[in-house]
PDB file of C-alpha atoms in Angstrom:
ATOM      1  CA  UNK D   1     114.690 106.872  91.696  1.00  0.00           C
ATOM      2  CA  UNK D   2     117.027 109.342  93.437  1.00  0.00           C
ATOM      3  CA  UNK D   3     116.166 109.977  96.821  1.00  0.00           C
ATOM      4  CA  UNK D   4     116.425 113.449  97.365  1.00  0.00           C
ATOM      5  CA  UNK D   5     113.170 113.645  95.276  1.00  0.00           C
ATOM      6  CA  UNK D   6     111.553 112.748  98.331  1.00  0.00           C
ATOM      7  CA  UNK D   7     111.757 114.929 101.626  1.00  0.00           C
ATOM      8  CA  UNK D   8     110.873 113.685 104.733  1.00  0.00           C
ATOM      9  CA  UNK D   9     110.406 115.438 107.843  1.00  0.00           C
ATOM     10  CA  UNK D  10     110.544 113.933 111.083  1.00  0.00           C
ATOM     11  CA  UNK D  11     107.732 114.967 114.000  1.00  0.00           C
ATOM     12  CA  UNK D  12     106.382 118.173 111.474  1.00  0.00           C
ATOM     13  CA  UNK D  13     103.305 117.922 113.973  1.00  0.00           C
ATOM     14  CA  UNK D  14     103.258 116.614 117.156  1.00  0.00           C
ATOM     15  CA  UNK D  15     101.389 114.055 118.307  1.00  0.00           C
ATOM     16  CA  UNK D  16      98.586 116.194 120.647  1.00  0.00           C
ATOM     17  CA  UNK D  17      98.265 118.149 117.050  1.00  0.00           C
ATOM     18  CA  UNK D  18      97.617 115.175 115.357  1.00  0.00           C
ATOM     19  CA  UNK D  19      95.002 113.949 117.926  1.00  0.00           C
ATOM     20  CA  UNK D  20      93.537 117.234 117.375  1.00  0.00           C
ATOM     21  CA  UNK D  21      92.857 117.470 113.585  1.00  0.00           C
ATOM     22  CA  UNK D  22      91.825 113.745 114.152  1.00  0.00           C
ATOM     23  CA  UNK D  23      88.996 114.809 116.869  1.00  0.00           C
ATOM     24  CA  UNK D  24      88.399 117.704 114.548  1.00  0.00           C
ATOM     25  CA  UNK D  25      87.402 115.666 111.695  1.00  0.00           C
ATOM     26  CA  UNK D  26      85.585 113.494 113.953  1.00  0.00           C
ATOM     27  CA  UNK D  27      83.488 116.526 115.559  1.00  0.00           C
ATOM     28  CA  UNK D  28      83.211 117.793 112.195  1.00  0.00           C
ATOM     29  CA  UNK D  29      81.590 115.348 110.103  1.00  0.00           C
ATOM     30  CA  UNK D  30      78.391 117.399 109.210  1.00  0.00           C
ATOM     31  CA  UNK D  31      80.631 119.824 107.310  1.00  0.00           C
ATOM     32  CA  UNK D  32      83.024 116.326 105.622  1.00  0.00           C
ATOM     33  CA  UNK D  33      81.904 115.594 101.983  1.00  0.00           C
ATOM     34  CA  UNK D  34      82.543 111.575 100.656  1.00  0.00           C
ATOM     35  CA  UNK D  35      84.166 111.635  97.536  1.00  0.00           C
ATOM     36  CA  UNK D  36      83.226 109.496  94.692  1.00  0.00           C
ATOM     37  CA  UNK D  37      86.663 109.748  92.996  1.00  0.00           C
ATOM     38  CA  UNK D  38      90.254 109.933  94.156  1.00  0.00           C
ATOM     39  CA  UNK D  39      92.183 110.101  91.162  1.00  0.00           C
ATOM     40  CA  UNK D  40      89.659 108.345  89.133  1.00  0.00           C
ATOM     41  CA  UNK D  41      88.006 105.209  89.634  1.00  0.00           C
ATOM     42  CA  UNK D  42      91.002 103.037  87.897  1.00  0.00           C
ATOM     43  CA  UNK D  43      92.941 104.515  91.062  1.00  0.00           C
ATOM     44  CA  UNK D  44      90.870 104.062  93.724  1.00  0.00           C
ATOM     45  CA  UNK D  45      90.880 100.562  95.688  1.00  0.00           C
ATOM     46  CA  UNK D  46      87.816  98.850  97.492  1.00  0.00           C
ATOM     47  CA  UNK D  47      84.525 100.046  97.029  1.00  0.00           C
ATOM     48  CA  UNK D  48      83.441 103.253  95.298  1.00  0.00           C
ATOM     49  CA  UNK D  49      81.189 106.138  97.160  1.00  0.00           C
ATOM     50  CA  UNK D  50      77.557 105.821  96.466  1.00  0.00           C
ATOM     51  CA  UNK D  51      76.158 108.377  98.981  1.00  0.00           C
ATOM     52  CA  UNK D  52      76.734 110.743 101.572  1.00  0.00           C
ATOM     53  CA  UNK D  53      76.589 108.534 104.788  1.00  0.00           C
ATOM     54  CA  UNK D  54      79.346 107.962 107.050  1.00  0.00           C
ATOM     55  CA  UNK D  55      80.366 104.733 106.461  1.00  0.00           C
ATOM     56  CA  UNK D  56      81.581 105.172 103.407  1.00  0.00           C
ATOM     57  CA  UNK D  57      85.364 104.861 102.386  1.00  0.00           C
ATOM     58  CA  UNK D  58      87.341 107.959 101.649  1.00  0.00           C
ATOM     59  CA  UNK D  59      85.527 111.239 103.694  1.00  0.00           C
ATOM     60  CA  UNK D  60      87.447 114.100 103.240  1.00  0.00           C
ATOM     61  CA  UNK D  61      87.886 117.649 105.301  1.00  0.00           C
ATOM     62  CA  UNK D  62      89.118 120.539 103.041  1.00  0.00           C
ATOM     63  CA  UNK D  63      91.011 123.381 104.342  1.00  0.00           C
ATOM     64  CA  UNK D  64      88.683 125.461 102.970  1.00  0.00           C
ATOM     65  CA  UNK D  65      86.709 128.213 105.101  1.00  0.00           C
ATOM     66  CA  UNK D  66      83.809 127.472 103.025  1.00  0.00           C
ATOM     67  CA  UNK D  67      84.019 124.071 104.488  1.00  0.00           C
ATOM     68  CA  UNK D  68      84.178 125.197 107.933  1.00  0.00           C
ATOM     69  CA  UNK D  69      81.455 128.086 108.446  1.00  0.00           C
ATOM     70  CA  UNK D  70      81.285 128.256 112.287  1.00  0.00           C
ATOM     71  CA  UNK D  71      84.574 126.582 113.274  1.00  0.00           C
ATOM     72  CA  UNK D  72      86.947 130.238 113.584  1.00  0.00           C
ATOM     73  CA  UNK D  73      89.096 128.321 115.722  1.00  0.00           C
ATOM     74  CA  UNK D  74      90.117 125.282 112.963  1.00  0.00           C
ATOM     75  CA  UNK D  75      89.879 128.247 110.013  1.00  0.00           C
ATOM     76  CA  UNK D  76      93.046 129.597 112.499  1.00  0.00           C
ATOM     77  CA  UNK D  77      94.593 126.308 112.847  1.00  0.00           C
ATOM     78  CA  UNK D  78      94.741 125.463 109.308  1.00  0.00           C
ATOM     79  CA  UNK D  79      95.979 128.574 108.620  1.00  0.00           C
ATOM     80  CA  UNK D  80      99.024 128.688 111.495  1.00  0.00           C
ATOM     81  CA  UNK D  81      99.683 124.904 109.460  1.00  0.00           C
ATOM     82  CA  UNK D  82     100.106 126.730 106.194  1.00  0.00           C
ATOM     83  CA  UNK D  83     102.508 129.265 107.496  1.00  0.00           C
ATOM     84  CA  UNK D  84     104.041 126.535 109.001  1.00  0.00           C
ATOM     85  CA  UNK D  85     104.694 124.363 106.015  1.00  0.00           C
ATOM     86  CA  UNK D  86     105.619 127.449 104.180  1.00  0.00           C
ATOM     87  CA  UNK D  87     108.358 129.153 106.693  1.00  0.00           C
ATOM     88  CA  UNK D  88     109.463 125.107 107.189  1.00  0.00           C
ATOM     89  CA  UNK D  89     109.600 122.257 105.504  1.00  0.00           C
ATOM     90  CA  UNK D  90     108.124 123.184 102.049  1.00  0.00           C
ATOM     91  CA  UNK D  91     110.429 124.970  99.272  1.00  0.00           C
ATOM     92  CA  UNK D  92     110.147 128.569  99.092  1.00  0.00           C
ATOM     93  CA  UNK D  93     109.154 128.679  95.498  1.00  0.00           C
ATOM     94  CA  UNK D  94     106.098 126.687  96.371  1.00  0.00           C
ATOM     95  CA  UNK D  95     102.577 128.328  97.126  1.00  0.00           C
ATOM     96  CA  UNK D  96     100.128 126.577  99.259  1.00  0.00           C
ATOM     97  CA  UNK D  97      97.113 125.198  96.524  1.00  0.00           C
ATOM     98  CA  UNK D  98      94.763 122.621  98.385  1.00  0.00           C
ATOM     99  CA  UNK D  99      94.931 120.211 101.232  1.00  0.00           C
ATOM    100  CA  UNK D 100      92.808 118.217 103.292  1.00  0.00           C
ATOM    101  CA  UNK D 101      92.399 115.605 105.865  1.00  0.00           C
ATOM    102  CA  UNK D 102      91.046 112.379 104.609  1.00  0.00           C
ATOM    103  CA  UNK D 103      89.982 109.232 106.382  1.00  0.00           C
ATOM    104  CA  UNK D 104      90.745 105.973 105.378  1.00  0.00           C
ATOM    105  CA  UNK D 105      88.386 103.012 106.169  1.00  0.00           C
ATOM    106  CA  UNK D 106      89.784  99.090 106.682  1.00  0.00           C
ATOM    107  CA  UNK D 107      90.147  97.775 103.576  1.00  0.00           C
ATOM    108  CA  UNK D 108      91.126 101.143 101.146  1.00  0.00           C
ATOM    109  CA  UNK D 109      93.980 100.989  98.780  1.00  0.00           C
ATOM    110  CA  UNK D 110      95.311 103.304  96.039  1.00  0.00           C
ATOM    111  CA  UNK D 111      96.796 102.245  93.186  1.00  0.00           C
ATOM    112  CA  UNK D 112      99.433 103.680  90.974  1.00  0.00           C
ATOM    113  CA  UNK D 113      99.240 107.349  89.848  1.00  0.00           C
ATOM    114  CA  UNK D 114     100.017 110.535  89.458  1.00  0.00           C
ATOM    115  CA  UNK D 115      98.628 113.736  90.930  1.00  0.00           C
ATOM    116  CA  UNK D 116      96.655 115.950  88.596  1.00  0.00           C
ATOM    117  CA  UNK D 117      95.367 118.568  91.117  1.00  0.00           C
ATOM    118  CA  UNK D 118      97.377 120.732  90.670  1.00  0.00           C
ATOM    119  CA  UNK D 119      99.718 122.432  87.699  1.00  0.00           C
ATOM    120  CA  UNK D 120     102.752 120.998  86.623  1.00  0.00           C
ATOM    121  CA  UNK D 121     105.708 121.855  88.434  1.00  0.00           C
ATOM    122  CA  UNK D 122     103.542 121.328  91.831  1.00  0.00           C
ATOM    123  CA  UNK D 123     104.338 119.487  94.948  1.00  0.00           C
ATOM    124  CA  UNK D 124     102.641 117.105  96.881  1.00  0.00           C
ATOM    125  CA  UNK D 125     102.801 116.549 100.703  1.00  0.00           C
ATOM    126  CA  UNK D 126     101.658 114.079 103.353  1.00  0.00           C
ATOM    127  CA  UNK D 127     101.485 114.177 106.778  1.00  0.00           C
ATOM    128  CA  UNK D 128     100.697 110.863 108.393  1.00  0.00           C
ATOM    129  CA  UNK D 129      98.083 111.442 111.700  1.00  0.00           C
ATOM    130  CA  UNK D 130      97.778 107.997 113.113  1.00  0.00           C
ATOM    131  CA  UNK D 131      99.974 105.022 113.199  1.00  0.00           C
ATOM    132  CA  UNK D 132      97.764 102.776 114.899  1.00  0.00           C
ATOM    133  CA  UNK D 133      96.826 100.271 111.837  1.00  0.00           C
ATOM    134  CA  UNK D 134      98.217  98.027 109.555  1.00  0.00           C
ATOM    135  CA  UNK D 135      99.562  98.355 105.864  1.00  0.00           C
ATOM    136  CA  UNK D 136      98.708 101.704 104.480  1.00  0.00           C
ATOM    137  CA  UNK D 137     102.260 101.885 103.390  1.00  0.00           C
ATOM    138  CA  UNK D 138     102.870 104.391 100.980  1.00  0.00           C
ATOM    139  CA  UNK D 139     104.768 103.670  97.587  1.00  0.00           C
ATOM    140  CA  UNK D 140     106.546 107.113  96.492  1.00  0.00           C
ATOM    141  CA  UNK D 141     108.357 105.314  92.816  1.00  0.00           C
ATOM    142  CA  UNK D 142     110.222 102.502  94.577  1.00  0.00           C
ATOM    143  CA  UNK D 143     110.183 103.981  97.991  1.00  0.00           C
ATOM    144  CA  UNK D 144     108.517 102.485 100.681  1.00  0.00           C
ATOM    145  CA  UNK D 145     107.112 104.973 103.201  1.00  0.00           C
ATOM    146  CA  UNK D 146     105.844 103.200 106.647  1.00  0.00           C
ATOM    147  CA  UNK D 147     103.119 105.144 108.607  1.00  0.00           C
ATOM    148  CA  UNK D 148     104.494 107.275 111.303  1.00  0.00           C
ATOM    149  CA  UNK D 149     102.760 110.007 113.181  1.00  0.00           C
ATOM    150  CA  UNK D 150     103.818 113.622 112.998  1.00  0.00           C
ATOM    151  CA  UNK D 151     105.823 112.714 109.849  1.00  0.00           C
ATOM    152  CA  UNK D 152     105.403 114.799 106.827  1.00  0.00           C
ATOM    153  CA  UNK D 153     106.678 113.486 103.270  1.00  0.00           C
ATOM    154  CA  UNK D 154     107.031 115.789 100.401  1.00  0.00           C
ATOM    155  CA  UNK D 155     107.825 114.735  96.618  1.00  0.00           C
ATOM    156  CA  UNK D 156     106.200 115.675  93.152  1.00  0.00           C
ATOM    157  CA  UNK D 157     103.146 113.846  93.136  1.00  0.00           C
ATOM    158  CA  UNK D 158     102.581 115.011  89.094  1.00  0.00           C
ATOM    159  CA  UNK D 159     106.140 113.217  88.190  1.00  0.00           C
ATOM    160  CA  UNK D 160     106.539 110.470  90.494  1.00  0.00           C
ATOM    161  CA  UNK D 161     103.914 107.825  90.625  1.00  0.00           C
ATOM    162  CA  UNK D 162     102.850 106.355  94.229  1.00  0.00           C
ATOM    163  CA  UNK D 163     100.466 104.706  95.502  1.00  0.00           C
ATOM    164  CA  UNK D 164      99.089 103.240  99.354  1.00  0.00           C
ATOM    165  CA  UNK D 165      98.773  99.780 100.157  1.00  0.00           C
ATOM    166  CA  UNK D 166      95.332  98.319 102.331  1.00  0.00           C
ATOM    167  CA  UNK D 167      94.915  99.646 105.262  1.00  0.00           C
ATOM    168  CA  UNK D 168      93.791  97.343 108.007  1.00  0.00           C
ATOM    169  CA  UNK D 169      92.411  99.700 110.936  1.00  0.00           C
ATOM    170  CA  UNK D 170      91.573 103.510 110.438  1.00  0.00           C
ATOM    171  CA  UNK D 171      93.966 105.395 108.625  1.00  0.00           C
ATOM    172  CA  UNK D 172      94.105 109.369 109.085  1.00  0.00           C
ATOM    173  CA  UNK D 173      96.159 111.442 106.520  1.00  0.00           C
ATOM    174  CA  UNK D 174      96.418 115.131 105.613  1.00  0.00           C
ATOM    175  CA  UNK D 175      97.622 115.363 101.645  1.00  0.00           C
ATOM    176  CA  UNK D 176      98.583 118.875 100.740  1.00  0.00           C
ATOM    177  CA  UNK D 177      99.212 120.210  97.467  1.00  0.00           C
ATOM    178  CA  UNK D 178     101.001 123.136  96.328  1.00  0.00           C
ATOM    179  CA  UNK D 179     101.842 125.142  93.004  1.00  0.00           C
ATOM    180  CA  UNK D 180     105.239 127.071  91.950  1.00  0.00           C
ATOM    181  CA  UNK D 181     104.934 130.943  92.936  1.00  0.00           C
TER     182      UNK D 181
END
């Protein structure tokens, strides 16, 4: 796989920003919604949602305002991130389409796949928020990505399978998809 097809970005958030989406997701787990799916069940490694309790394994924040009636401040934040990622990092004939920040429990994998949230042509972004476990390497083709805070990977999620290895600790990520303008 050539390598430009991934960009990677060094530091995108610092790491008092990424303590603070953490502690927001933390603080915020009234408004957090477990998924029963990520990418369909052939995808998803470890054990599948059954309810809405906290200890389940893949909880998810949207960066939605829906989501986050009552939080003006994080609706802000999110939205100073998207102008961000779109005056930086992110190709200018990208628009921002959906993003999140999703917490991993010890023991979660995902397998192989491809990103279908999104139309075709889309990209697909990453930005790690912890480093403070084991695994949770991510596979981008034959890439391997190690976990580093702040960083921020970009490739085309709908083209390029990848794929995260089992996390041992608690793993904090913020995926972020995005369609052509």
């Amino acid at each position: 796989m050539d390598k430009d097809a991934i960009r990677i970005t060094e530091n995108f958030l610092s790491h008092e920003e990424c303590d603070w989406y953490i502690t927001l997701f933390k603080n915020s787990l009234d408004l957090i919604e477990p998924v029963k799916h990520l990418h369909g069940d052939e995808h998803l490694g470890g054990e599948h949602l059954e309810d809405k309790s906290v200890n389940t394994d893949v909880l998810h924040m949207h960066m939605v305002a829906e989501k986050n009636n009552g939080h003006t401040y994080a609706n802000q934040q999110w939205k100073l991130l998207i102008d961000r990622l779109m005056n930086g990092p992110i190709p200018a004939d990208y628009k921002f389409y959906y993003g999140q920040v999703v917490y991993w429990k010890n023991g979660l994998s995902l397998h192989p796949h491809l990103d279908d949230l999104y139309e075709p042509g889309g990209l697909t972004s990453l930005i790690y928020l912890n480093d403070d476990y084991e695994g949770g390497i991510t596979t981008i083709g034959d890439i391997k990505i190690k976990p580093k805070k702040g960083l921020l990977v970009s490739f085309k999620g709908h083209e390029i399978l990848h794929s995260v290895s089992m996390v041992t600790g608690d793993r904090y990520t913020m995926p972020i998809w995005y369609n052509t303008k």
